[in-house]
Short mmCIF file of C-alpha atoms in Angstrom, two decimals:
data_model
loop_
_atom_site.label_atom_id
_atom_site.label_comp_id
_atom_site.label_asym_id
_atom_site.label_seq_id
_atom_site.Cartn_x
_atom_site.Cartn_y
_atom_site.Cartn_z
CA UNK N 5 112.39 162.13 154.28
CA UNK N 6 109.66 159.54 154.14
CA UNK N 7 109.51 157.38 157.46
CA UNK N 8 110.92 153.74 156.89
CA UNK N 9 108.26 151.20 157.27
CA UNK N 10 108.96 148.71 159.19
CA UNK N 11 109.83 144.93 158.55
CA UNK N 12 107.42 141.79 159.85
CA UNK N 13 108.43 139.33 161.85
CA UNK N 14 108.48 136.61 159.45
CA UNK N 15 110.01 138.87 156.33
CA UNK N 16 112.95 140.62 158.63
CA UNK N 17 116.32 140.23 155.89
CA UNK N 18 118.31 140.59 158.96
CA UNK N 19 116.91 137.45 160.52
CA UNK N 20 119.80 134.94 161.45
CA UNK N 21 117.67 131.16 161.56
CA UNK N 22 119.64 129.40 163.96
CA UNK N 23 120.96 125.68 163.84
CA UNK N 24 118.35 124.55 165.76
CA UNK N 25 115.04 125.21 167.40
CA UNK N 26 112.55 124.03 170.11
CA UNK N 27 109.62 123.18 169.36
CA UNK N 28 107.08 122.59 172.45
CA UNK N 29 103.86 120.10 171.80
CA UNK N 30 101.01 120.73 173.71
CA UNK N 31 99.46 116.80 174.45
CA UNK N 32 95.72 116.69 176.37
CA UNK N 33 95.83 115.24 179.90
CA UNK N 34 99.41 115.20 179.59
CA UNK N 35 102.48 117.41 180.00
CA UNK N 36 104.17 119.70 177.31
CA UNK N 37 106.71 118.21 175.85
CA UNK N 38 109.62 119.92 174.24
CA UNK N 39 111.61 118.29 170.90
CA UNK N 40 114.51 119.80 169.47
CA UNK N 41 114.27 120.41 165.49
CA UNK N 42 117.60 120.47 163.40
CA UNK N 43 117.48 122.82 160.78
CA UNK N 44 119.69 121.66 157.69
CA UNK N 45 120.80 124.71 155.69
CA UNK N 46 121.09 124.82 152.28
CA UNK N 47 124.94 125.13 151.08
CA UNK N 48 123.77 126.83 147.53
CA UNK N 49 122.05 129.96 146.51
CA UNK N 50 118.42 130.26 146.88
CA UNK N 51 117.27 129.73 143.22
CA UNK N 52 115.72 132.87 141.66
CA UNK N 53 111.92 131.32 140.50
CA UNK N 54 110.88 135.29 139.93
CA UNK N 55 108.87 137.51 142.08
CA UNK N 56 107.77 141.00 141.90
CA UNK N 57 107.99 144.25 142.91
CA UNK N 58 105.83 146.61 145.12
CA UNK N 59 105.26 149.52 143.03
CA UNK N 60 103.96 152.02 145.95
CA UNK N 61 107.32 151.14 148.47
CA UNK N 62 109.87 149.63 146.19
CA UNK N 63 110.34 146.69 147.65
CA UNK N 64 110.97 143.52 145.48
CA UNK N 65 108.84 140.02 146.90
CA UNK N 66 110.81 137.12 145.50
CA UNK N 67 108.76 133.57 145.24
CA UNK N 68 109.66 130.42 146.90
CA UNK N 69 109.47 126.31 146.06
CA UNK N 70 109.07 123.04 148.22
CA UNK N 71 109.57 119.88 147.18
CA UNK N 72 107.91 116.46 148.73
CA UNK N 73 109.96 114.32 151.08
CA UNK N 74 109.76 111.73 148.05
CA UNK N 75 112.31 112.73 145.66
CA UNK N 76 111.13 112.61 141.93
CA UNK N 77 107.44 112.69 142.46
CA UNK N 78 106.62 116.34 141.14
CA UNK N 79 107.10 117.01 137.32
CA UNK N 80 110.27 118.72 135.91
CA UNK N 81 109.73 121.63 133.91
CA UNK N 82 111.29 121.53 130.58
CA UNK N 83 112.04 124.81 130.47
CA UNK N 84 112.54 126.67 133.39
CA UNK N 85 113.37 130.31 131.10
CA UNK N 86 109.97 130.01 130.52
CA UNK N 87 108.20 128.69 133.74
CA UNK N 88 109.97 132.43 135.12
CA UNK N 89 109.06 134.40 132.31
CA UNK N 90 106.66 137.50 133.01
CA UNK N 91 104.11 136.67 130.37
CA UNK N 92 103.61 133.48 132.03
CA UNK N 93 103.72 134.84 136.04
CA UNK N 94 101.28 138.06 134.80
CA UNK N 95 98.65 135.55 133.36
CA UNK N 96 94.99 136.90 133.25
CA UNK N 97 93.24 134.63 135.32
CA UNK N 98 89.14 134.30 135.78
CA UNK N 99 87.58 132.99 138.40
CA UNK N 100 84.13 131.12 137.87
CA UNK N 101 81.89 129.93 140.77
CA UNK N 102 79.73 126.86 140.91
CA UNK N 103 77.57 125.45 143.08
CA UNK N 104 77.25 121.76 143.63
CA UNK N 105 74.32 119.53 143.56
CA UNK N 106 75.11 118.05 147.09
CA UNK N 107 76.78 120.20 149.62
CA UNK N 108 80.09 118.84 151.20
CA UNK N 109 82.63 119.40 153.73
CA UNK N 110 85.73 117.85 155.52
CA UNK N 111 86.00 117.37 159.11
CA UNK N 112 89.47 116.61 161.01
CA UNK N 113 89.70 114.41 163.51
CA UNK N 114 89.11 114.98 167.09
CA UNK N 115 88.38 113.65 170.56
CA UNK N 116 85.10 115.18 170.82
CA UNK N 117 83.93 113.83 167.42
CA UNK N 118 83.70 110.56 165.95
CA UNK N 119 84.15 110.52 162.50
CA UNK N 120 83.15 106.79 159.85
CA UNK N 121 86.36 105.27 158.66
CA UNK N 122 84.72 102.73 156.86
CA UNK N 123 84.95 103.88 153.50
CA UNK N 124 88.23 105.64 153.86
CA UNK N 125 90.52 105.16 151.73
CA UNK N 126 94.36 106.13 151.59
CA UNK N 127 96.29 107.91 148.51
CA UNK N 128 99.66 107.22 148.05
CA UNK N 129 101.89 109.51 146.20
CA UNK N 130 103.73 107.79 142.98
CA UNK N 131 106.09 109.09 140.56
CA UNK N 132 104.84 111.54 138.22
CA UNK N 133 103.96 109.96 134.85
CA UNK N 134 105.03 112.06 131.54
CA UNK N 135 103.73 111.55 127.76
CA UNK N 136 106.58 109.71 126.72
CA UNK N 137 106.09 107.25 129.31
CA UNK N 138 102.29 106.93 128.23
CA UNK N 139 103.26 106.89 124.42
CA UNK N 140 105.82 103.39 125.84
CA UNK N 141 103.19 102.10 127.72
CA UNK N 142 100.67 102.16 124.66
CA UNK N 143 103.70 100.84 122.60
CA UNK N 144 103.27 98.09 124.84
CA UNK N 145 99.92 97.44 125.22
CA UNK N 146 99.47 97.41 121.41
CA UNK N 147 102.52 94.99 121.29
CA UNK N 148 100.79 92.79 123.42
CA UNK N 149 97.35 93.35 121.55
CA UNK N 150 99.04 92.22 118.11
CA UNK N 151 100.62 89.35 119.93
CA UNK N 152 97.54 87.72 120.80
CA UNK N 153 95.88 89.06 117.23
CA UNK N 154 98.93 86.92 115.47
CA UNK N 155 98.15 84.07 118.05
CA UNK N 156 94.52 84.18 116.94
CA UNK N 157 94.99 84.72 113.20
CA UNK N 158 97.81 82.19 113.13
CA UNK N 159 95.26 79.67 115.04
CA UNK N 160 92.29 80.68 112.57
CA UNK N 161 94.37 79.93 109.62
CA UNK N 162 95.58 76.74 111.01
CA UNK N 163 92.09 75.35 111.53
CA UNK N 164 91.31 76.39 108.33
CA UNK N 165 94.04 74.37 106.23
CA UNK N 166 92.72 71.44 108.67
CA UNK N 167 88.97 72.09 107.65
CA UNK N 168 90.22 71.79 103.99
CA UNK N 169 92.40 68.90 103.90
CA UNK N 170 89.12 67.33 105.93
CA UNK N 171 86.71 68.32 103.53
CA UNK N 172 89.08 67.06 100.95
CA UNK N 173 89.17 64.03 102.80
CA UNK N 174 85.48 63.84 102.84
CA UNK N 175 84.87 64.41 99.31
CA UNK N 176 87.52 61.66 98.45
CA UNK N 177 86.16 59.62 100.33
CA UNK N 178 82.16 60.31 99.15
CA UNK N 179 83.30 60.68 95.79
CA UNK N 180 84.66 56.52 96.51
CA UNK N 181 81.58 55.40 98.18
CA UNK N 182 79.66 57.80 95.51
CA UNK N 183 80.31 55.04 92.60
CA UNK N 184 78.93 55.66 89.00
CA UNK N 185 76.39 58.63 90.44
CA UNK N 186 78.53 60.69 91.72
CA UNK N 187 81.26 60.38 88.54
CA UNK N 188 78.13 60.98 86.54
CA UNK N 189 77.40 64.30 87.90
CA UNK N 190 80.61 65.29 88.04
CA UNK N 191 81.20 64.33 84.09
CA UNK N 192 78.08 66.00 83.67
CA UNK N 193 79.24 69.35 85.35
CA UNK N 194 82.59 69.02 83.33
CA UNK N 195 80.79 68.68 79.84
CA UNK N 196 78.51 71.91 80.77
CA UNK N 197 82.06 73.92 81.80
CA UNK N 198 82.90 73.00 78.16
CA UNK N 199 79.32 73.21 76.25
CA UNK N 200 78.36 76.46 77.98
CA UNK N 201 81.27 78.27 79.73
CA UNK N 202 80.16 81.32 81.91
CA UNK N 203 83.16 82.42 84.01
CA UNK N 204 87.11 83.07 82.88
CA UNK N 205 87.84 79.77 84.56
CA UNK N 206 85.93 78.00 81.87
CA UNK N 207 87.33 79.86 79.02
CA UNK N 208 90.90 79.18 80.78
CA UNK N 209 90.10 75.59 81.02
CA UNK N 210 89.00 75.29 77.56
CA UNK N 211 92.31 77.65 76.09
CA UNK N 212 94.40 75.66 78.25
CA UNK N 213 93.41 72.12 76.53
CA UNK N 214 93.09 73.13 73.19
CA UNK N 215 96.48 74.30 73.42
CA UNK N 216 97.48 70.53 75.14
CA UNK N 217 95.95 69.42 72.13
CA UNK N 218 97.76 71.07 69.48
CA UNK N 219 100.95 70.11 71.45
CA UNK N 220 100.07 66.38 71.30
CA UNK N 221 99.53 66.07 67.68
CA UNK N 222 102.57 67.97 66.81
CA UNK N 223 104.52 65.60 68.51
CA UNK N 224 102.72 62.72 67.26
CA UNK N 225 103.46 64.08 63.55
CA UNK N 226 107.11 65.19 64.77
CA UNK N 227 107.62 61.80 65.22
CA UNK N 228 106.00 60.11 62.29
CA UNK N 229 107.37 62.78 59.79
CA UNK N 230 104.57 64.55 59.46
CA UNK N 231 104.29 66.75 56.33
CA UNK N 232 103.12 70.74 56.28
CA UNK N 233 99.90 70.00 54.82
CA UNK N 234 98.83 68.04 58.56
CA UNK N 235 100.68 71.02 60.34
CA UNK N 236 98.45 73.39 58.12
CA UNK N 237 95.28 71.02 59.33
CA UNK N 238 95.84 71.03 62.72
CA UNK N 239 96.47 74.62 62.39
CA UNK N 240 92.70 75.48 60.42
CA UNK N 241 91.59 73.08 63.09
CA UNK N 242 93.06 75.88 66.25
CA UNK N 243 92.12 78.62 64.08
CA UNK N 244 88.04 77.03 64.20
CA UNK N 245 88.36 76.07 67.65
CA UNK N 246 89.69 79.81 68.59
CA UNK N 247 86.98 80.85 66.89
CA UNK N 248 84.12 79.24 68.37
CA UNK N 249 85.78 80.05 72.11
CA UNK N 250 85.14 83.30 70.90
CA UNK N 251 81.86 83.06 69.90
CA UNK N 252 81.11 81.32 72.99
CA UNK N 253 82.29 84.20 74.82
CA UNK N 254 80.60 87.04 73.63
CA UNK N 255 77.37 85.04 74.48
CA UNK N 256 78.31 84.65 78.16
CA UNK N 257 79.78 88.33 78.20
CA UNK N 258 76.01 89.46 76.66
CA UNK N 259 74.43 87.02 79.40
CA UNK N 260 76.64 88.30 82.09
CA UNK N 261 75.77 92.02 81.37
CA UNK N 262 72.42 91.16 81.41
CA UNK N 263 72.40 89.16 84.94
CA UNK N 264 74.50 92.06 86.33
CA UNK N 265 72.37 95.05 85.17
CA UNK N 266 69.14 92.57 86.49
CA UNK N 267 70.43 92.60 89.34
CA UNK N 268 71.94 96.29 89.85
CA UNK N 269 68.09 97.04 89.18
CA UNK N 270 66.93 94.92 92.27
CA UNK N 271 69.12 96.09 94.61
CA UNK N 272 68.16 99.61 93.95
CA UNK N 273 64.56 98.26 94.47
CA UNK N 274 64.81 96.62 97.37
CA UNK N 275 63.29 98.58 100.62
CA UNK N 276 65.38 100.48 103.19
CA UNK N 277 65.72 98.25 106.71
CA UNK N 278 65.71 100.97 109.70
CA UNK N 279 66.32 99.01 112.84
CA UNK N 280 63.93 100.15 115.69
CA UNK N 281 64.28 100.63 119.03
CA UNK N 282 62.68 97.41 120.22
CA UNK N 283 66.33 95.28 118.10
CA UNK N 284 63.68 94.38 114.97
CA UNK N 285 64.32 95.72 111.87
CA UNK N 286 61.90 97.18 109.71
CA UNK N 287 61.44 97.51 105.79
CA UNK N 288 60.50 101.31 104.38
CA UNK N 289 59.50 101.30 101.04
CA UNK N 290 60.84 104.99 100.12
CA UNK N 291 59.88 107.23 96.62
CA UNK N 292 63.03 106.26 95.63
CA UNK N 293 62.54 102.67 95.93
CA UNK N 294 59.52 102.62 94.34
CA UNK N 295 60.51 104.83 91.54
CA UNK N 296 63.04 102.22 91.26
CA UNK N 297 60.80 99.49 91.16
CA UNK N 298 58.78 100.77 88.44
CA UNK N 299 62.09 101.35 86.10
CA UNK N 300 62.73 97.74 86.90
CA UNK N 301 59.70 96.36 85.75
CA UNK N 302 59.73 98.39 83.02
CA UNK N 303 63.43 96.95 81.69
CA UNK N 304 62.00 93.80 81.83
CA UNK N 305 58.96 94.52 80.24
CA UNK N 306 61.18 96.06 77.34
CA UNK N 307 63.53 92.90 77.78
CA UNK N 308 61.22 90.42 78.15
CA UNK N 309 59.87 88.56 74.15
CA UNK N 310 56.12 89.89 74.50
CA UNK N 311 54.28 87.86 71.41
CA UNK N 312 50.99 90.10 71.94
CA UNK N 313 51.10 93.41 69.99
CA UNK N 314 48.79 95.51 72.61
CA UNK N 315 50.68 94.04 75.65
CA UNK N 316 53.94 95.68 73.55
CA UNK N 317 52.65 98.65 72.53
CA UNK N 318 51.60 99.33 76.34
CA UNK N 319 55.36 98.79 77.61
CA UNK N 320 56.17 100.65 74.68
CA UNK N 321 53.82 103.54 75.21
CA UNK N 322 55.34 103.37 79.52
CA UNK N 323 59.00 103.80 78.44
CA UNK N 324 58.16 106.61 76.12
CA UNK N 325 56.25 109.04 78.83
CA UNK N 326 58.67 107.71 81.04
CA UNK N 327 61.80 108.83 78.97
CA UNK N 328 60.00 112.12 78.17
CA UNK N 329 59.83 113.43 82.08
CA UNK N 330 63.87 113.50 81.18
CA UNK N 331 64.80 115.10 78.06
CA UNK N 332 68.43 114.82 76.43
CA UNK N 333 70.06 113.52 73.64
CA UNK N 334 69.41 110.14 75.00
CA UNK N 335 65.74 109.73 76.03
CA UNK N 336 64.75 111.25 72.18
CA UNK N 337 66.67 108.57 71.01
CA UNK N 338 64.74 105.94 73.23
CA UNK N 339 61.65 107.87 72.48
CA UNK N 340 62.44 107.84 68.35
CA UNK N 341 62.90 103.67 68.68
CA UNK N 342 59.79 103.10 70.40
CA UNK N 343 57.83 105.12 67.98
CA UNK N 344 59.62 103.19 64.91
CA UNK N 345 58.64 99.83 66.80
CA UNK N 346 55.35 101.01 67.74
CA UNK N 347 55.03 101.60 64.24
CA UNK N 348 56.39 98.37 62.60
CA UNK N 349 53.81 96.52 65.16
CA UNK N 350 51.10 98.24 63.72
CA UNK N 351 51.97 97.89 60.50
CA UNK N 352 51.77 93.55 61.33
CA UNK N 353 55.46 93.39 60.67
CA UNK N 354 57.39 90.51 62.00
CA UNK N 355 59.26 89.95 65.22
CA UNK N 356 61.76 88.54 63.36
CA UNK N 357 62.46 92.13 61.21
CA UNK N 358 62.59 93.97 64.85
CA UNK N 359 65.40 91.96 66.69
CA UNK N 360 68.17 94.52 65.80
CA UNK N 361 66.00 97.20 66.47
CA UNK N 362 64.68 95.81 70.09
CA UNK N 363 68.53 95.12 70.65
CA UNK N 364 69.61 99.09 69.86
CA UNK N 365 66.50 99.83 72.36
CA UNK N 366 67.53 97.56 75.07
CA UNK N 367 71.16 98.49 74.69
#
């Protein structure tokens, strides 16, 4: 039989740890002195945290714990099936070296050296802090955040009912020391609303008082027994009124389109701002811009009422090459209208015969 190998010291199973041991301290200068240590046993069985097993003698190594004299501090592992599992005790591990850019080391204290306490500083073990406690301490923090957001925004809006009801204030009280000048430009600004209306809170004013109008005279003939022929008046009378509102419309939608696509065409022409390094900020014309540019002046050569024929027939002649670097079913059609203008023009036709057909180009 194979010889028995022999236990060590501090791995002996037989090994009986008595209820208490000396324990003798060695002091400089001074005398050894001896102090009794308690041992407290544990009443339960040694938890099995895994372990392993010698494969050349057979003997099985199980693994031990320790725990911090503050109770609490170390993390709890949620699943301790897992934490013992072999896949997770048999991990591959790799080891990578690195060498520091300033070399370091500890020193311990001692009598023969004297070791800078200055800037020491001592760590102080805490209780271990989890995600769920982080996610409730950003719940907290962000309640606090919107707290002072609400504070703010309820503050902001606050001041700003109190900067209208002053400016209100103020323009009551201009409008009062104003006199006939001020009523003058403000009749004036209500008679161009009417005369010229350009946004829907025109054309709402205007829909909004006819219809106060034909209210008010059908109660004035409601009460003088009115017959259908003045109900039939006033209604002609809505009907023309309706009509010209509409009219009136189309002209500001046509103006509108025109302001918008104006400036739509600007915009794109308008250099690129880079900001440089020095906080200045530069303008970069680009191809692109300048292409743009170019198509802008061109519109508004094409938009613009040109009463010379060879100042014409050059814009003319510039949208057609331009339209031709392009070709689809829209460029020939560009390209068709300026030859049929370019042709009326030299024919000496009048302006006055090309409006619908300037229109359709523009369009």
């Amino acid at each position: 039989a194979a010889p028995t190998e022999e236990w060590p010291p501090y791995a002996d199973p037989s090994y009986k740890m008595p209820a208490s041991i000396e324990v003798t301290v060695q002091k400089r200068n001074e005398d050894d002195q001896t102090i009794t240590v308690n041992i407290e046993r544990e009443s339960t069985r040694k938890p099995y945290l895994g372990g392993y097993r010698h494969k050349k003698t057979g003997r099985v190594y199980h693994h031990a714990s320790s725990q911090s004299v503050v109770l609490g501090c170390l993390p709890k592992y949620p699943d301790p099936d897992t934490r013992r599992h072999r896949d997770s005790q048999t991990v591959v591990a790799i080891s990578r070296s690195q060498q520091s850019l300033r070399e370091y080391g500890t020193q311990m204290a001692r009598l023969d050296v004297l070791i800078d306490e200055t800037d020491d500083r001592h760590v102080k073990i805490r209780r271990y802090f989890t995600a769920a406690q982080l996610l409730e301490l950003k719940r907290q923090k962000c309640a606090i955040i919107q707290r002072f957001y609400r504070g703010y925004y309820a503050r902001k809006r606050a001041w700003g009912i109190r900067q209208r009801l002053y400016d209100a204030q103020v323009a009551k009280d201009e409008a009062d020391r104003g006199g006939e000048t001020f009523r003058t430009k403000n009749r004036a600004k209500e008679v161009e609303r009417r005369t010229n209306p350009r946004t829907e809170a025109d054309f709402e004013l205007l829909y909004n008082e006819l219809e106060q109008w034909r209210q008010k005279e059908l109660a004035v003939i409601a009460q003088q027994g009115g017959t259908k022929e003045q109900r039939t008046d006033i209604l002609n009378q809505q009907t023309r009124a309706l009509a010209t509102i509409d009219r009136l419309r189309a002209t500001a939608v046509k103006a509108g389109r025109e302001k918008k696509i104006k400036q739509v065409m600007s915009l794109m022409g308008q250099p690129k701002k880079w900001e440089d390094k020095y906080g200045g900020v530069r303008e970069v014309h680009t191809q692109f811009t300048v292409r743009a540019q170019e198509l802008r002046d061109l519109y508004g050569g094409l938009s613009d009422e040109i009463g010379d024929v060879d100042e014409r027939l050059e814009v003319l002649t510039n949208v057609k090459w331009t339209c031709e670097e392009f070709p689809c079913a829209l460029t020939r059609d560009i390209v068709e209208l300026c030859d049929r203008e370019a042709d009326l023009l030299n024919r000496g036709r009048s302006v006055e015969s090309m409006v619908n057909l300037r229109r359709r180009l523009t369009s």
